[in-house]
């Protein structure tokens, strides 16, 4: 098995926005260096460039719009995000749902730009459906557990285990991550023990008194 991966979705918390986004990136960078675990920052679009300039972290966008260059005021164009420094993107997060055809379009755009695609799903069936679109990764996150601190890997282990089985049966090269409520080392260990390739998380780290200590705890039981 490959080394597990940690993807930190900054969402729009004030603790992970603007200058705080950069400070959180420094925490991610030092926790990654100390632990040897790959950690990915997923800031808001406006904060991508500052993190790219000041760290060597892999950076994902939170969302890419299914648009081409031209007249799309307010859009998140992939070309601009790549130039700002992303090496991948979340797609179809529960808080930013997309239509199936648009998910497919963005996966294709990511392939054309040679960046990674991580499609978020809400259950086993959607994880399997998305696997057939050949993204780099699927991240299953039951929406009812997001932001609750109740870890999917302990509260709904079957969702993680069966998503892994279902996705790998369709395409063994697609990584399977899980998220929602993941906070500490026990939660992450449970996810990896269930076959997940890593975790996608937010509030447990962003709202921690010391995000760096929380990150080190997260990977302490691997
Ligand atoms: O939505 C999530 C990550 O994308 C999960 O959020 P929490 O870690 O805050 O539950």
GROMACS .gro file of C-alpha atoms and ligand atoms in nm:
model
  232
    1UNK     CA    1   0.000   0.000   0.000
    2UNK     CA    2   0.113   0.357  -0.069
    3UNK     CA    3   0.179   0.598   0.216
    4UNK     CA    4  -0.152   0.746   0.335
    5UNK     CA    5  -0.239   1.100   0.235
    6UNK     CA    6  -0.400   1.382   0.434
    7UNK     CA    7  -0.605   1.644   0.247
    8UNK     CA    8  -0.709   1.950   0.450
    9UNK     CA    9  -1.012   2.132   0.309
   10UNK     CA   10  -0.987   2.491   0.431
   11UNK     CA   11  -1.354   2.564   0.339
   12UNK     CA   12  -1.439   2.926   0.435
   13UNK     CA   13  -1.353   2.925   0.805
   14UNK     CA   14  -1.195   3.254   0.915
   15UNK     CA   15  -0.926   3.044   1.086
   16UNK     CA   16  -0.819   2.922   0.740
   17UNK     CA   17  -0.875   3.236   0.532
   18UNK     CA   18  -0.639   3.514   0.423
   19UNK     CA   19  -0.323   3.534   0.634
   20UNK     CA   20  -0.456   3.252   0.851
   21UNK     CA   21  -0.456   3.035   0.536
   22UNK     CA   22  -0.082   3.087   0.506
   23UNK     CA   23  -0.016   3.017   0.874
   24UNK     CA   24  -0.214   2.694   0.844
   25UNK     CA   25  -0.006   2.605   0.539
   26UNK     CA   26   0.314   2.648   0.745
   27UNK     CA   27   0.164   2.408   1.003
   28UNK     CA   28   0.083   2.157   0.729
   29UNK     CA   29   0.429   2.190   0.582
   30UNK     CA   30   0.609   2.128   0.911
   31UNK     CA   31   0.374   1.844   1.015
   32UNK     CA   32   0.431   1.681   0.674
   33UNK     CA   33   0.808   1.716   0.710
   34UNK     CA   34   0.811   1.576   1.065
   35UNK     CA   35   0.580   1.283   0.988
   36UNK     CA   36   0.679   1.198   0.632
   37UNK     CA   37   0.309   1.194   0.538
   38UNK     CA   38   0.192   1.387   0.230
   39UNK     CA   39  -0.036   1.673   0.332
   40UNK     CA   40  -0.237   1.876   0.081
   41UNK     CA   41  -0.377   2.228   0.141
   42UNK     CA   42  -0.717   2.310  -0.012
   43UNK     CA   43  -0.756   2.686   0.037
   44UNK     CA   44  -1.007   2.925  -0.116
   45UNK     CA   45  -0.912   3.039  -0.465
   46UNK     CA   46  -0.794   3.382  -0.347
   47UNK     CA   47  -0.541   3.225  -0.111
   48UNK     CA   48  -0.385   2.974  -0.352
   49UNK     CA   49  -0.116   3.204  -0.484
   50UNK     CA   50   0.019   3.316  -0.146
   51UNK     CA   51   0.052   2.954  -0.031
   52UNK     CA   52   0.219   2.854  -0.357
   53UNK     CA   53   0.467   3.141  -0.323
   54UNK     CA   54   0.564   3.070   0.038
   55UNK     CA   55   0.552   2.690   0.077
   56UNK     CA   56   0.624   2.376  -0.123
   57UNK     CA   57   0.294   2.212  -0.028
   58UNK     CA   58   0.076   2.042  -0.285
   59UNK     CA   59  -0.231   2.266  -0.326
   60UNK     CA   60  -0.578   2.168  -0.449
   61UNK     CA   61  -0.862   2.399  -0.549
   62UNK     CA   62  -1.191   2.357  -0.362
   63UNK     CA   63  -1.389   2.378  -0.686
   64UNK     CA   64  -1.342   2.430  -1.059
   65UNK     CA   65  -1.627   2.553  -1.277
   66UNK     CA   66  -1.713   2.360  -1.596
   67UNK     CA   67  -1.633   2.656  -1.818
   68UNK     CA   68  -1.387   2.747  -2.092
   69UNK     CA   69  -1.200   3.079  -2.122
   70UNK     CA   70  -1.432   3.365  -2.216
   71UNK     CA   71  -1.749   3.521  -2.079
   72UNK     CA   72  -1.814   3.358  -1.741
   73UNK     CA   73  -1.811   3.635  -1.481
   74UNK     CA   74  -1.745   3.501  -1.131
   75UNK     CA   75  -1.619   3.168  -1.261
   76UNK     CA   76  -1.327   2.957  -1.135
   77UNK     CA   77  -1.136   2.880  -1.456
   78UNK     CA   78  -0.895   2.584  -1.443
   79UNK     CA   79  -0.623   2.763  -1.646
   80UNK     CA   80  -0.604   3.046  -1.389
   81UNK     CA   81  -0.604   2.808  -1.093
   82UNK     CA   82  -0.322   2.601  -1.245
   83UNK     CA   83  -0.120   2.916  -1.305
   84UNK     CA   84  -0.184   3.020  -0.942
   85UNK     CA   85  -0.025   2.694  -0.826
   86UNK     CA   86  -0.271   2.406  -0.788
   87UNK     CA   87  -0.166   2.049  -0.856
   88UNK     CA   88  -0.519   1.910  -0.816
   89UNK     CA   89  -0.877   1.987  -0.719
   90UNK     CA   90  -1.169   1.866  -0.516
   91UNK     CA   91  -1.474   1.815  -0.737
   92UNK     CA   92  -1.839   1.788  -0.629
   93UNK     CA   93  -1.791   1.856  -0.257
   94UNK     CA   94  -2.117   1.814  -0.061
   95UNK     CA   95  -2.114   2.189  -0.007
   96UNK     CA   96  -2.062   2.250  -0.382
   97UNK     CA   97  -2.250   1.972  -0.563
   98UNK     CA   98  -2.227   1.933  -0.941
   99UNK     CA   99  -2.420   1.753  -1.214
  100UNK     CA  100  -2.272   1.423  -1.336
  101UNK     CA  101  -2.184   1.558  -1.682
  102UNK     CA  102  -2.002   1.852  -1.522
  103UNK     CA  103  -1.808   1.621  -1.290
  104UNK     CA  104  -1.696   1.427  -1.597
  105UNK     CA  105  -1.602   1.751  -1.776
  106UNK     CA  106  -1.384   1.869  -1.486
  107UNK     CA  107  -1.212   1.530  -1.453
  108UNK     CA  108  -1.126   1.556  -1.824
  109UNK     CA  109  -1.002   1.915  -1.782
  110UNK     CA  110  -0.781   1.801  -1.492
  111UNK     CA  111  -0.632   1.526  -1.711
  112UNK     CA  112  -0.563   1.777  -1.989
  113UNK     CA  113  -0.385   2.006  -1.742
  114UNK     CA  114  -0.206   1.710  -1.581
  115UNK     CA  115  -0.339   1.781  -1.233
  116UNK     CA  116  -0.510   1.543  -0.988
  117UNK     CA  117  -0.885   1.504  -0.956
  118UNK     CA  118  -1.047   1.406  -0.625
  119UNK     CA  119  -1.423   1.364  -0.656
  120UNK     CA  120  -1.626   1.384  -0.335
  121UNK     CA  121  -1.922   1.149  -0.294
  122UNK     CA  122  -2.190   1.098  -0.031
  123UNK     CA  123  -2.234   0.720  -0.022
  124UNK     CA  124  -2.122   0.383  -0.161
  125UNK     CA  125  -2.336   0.398  -0.476
  126UNK     CA  126  -2.217   0.743  -0.583
  127UNK     CA  127  -1.856   0.642  -0.506
  128UNK     CA  128  -1.891   0.349  -0.745
  129UNK     CA  129  -2.065   0.560  -1.011
  130UNK     CA  130  -1.787   0.820  -1.001
  131UNK     CA  131  -1.513   0.551  -1.015
  132UNK     CA  132  -1.623   0.472  -1.370
  133UNK     CA  133  -1.530   0.830  -1.470
  134UNK     CA  134  -1.164   0.751  -1.384
  135UNK     CA  135  -1.070   1.030  -1.142
  136UNK     CA  136  -0.744   0.999  -0.948
  137UNK     CA  137  -0.936   0.969  -0.621
  138UNK     CA  138  -1.282   0.942  -0.471
  139UNK     CA  139  -1.346   1.085  -0.123
  140UNK     CA  140  -1.658   0.949   0.042
  141UNK     CA  141  -1.812   1.183   0.301
  142UNK     CA  142  -2.158   1.117   0.448
  143UNK     CA  143  -2.301   1.473   0.461
  144UNK     CA  144  -2.480   1.420   0.792
  145UNK     CA  145  -2.144   1.366   0.967
  146UNK     CA  146  -1.960   1.662   0.813
  147UNK     CA  147  -1.860   1.915   1.078
  148UNK     CA  148  -1.998   1.704   1.364
  149UNK     CA  149  -1.675   1.558   1.501
  150UNK     CA  150  -1.837   1.212   1.471
  151UNK     CA  151  -1.584   1.023   1.257
  152UNK     CA  152  -1.714   0.833   0.956
  153UNK     CA  153  -1.443   0.570   1.003
  154UNK     CA  154  -1.579   0.479   1.346
  155UNK     CA  155  -1.952   0.568   1.318
  156UNK     CA  156  -2.011   0.424   0.968
  157UNK     CA  157  -1.719   0.187   0.898
  158UNK     CA  158  -1.926  -0.002   0.638
  159UNK     CA  159  -1.947   0.313   0.422
  160UNK     CA  160  -1.568   0.332   0.410
  161UNK     CA  161  -1.507  -0.041   0.368
  162UNK     CA  162  -1.773  -0.092   0.100
  163UNK     CA  163  -1.672   0.224  -0.089
  164UNK     CA  164  -1.316   0.091  -0.102
  165UNK     CA  165  -1.435  -0.251  -0.223
  166UNK     CA  166  -1.681  -0.106  -0.475
  167UNK     CA  167  -1.445   0.153  -0.622
  168UNK     CA  168  -1.148  -0.085  -0.648
  169UNK     CA  169  -1.371  -0.344  -0.819
  170UNK     CA  170  -1.445  -0.087  -1.089
  171UNK     CA  171  -1.098   0.064  -1.115
  172UNK     CA  172  -0.819  -0.048  -0.881
  173UNK     CA  173  -0.612   0.261  -0.967
  174UNK     CA  174  -0.862   0.504  -0.815
  175UNK     CA  175  -0.761   0.600  -0.462
  176UNK     CA  176  -1.036   0.602  -0.199
  177UNK     CA  177  -1.031   0.859   0.078
  178UNK     CA  178  -1.288   0.915   0.346
  179UNK     CA  179  -1.396   1.219   0.539
  180UNK     CA  180  -1.650   1.373   0.779
  181UNK     CA  181  -1.580   1.410   1.148
  182UNK     CA  182  -1.221   1.283   1.121
  183UNK     CA  183  -1.023   1.452   1.400
  184UNK     CA  184  -0.754   1.241   1.566
  185UNK     CA  185  -0.511   0.956   1.528
  186UNK     CA  186  -0.770   0.689   1.617
  187UNK     CA  187  -1.006   0.818   1.344
  188UNK     CA  188  -0.735   0.813   1.080
  189UNK     CA  189  -0.601   0.473   1.184
  190UNK     CA  190  -0.955   0.330   1.164
  191UNK     CA  191  -0.987   0.473   0.810
  192UNK     CA  192  -0.661   0.320   0.694
  193UNK     CA  193  -0.744  -0.014   0.861
  194UNK     CA  194  -1.069  -0.017   0.660
  195UNK     CA  195  -0.866   0.011   0.339
  196UNK     CA  196  -0.879   0.387   0.275
  197UNK     CA  197  -0.580   0.550   0.106
  198UNK     CA  198  -0.613   0.863   0.318
  199UNK     CA  199  -0.847   1.118   0.473
  200UNK     CA  200  -1.013   1.444   0.372
  201UNK     CA  201  -1.088   1.663   0.671
  202UNK     CA  202  -1.152   2.018   0.789
  203UNK     CA  203  -1.292   2.139   1.122
  204UNK     CA  204  -1.105   1.897   1.351
  205UNK     CA  205  -0.778   2.056   1.244
  206UNK     CA  206  -0.884   2.409   1.151
  207UNK     CA  207  -1.066   2.467   1.480
  208UNK     CA  208  -0.800   2.299   1.697
  209UNK     CA  209  -0.609   2.512   1.949
  210UNK     CA  210  -0.288   2.402   1.777
  211UNK     CA  211  -0.351   2.279   1.421
  212UNK     CA  212   0.006   2.152   1.397
  213UNK     CA  213  -0.029   1.938   1.710
  214UNK     CA  214  -0.366   1.814   1.580
  215UNK     CA  215  -0.204   1.717   1.247
  216UNK     CA  216   0.078   1.532   1.420
  217UNK     CA  217  -0.176   1.350   1.640
  218UNK     CA  218  -0.380   1.262   1.329
  219UNK     CA  219  -0.092   1.067   1.176
  220UNK     CA  220   0.058   0.938   1.503
  221UNK     CA  221  -0.098   0.590   1.491
  222UNK     CA  222  -0.014   0.491   1.133
  223LIG     O1  223  -1.627   1.816   0.441
  223LIG     C1  224  -1.524   1.774   0.492
  223LIG     C2  225  -1.394   1.778   0.423
  223LIG     O2  226  -1.410   1.806   0.288
  223LIG     C3  227  -1.525   1.718   0.629
  223LIG     O3  228  -1.541   1.823   0.717
  223LIG     P1  229  -1.514   1.797   0.872
  223LIG     O4  230  -1.375   1.737   0.882
  223LIG     O5  231  -1.524   1.934   0.932
  223LIG     O6  232  -1.619   1.703   0.920
   0.00000   0.00000   0.00000
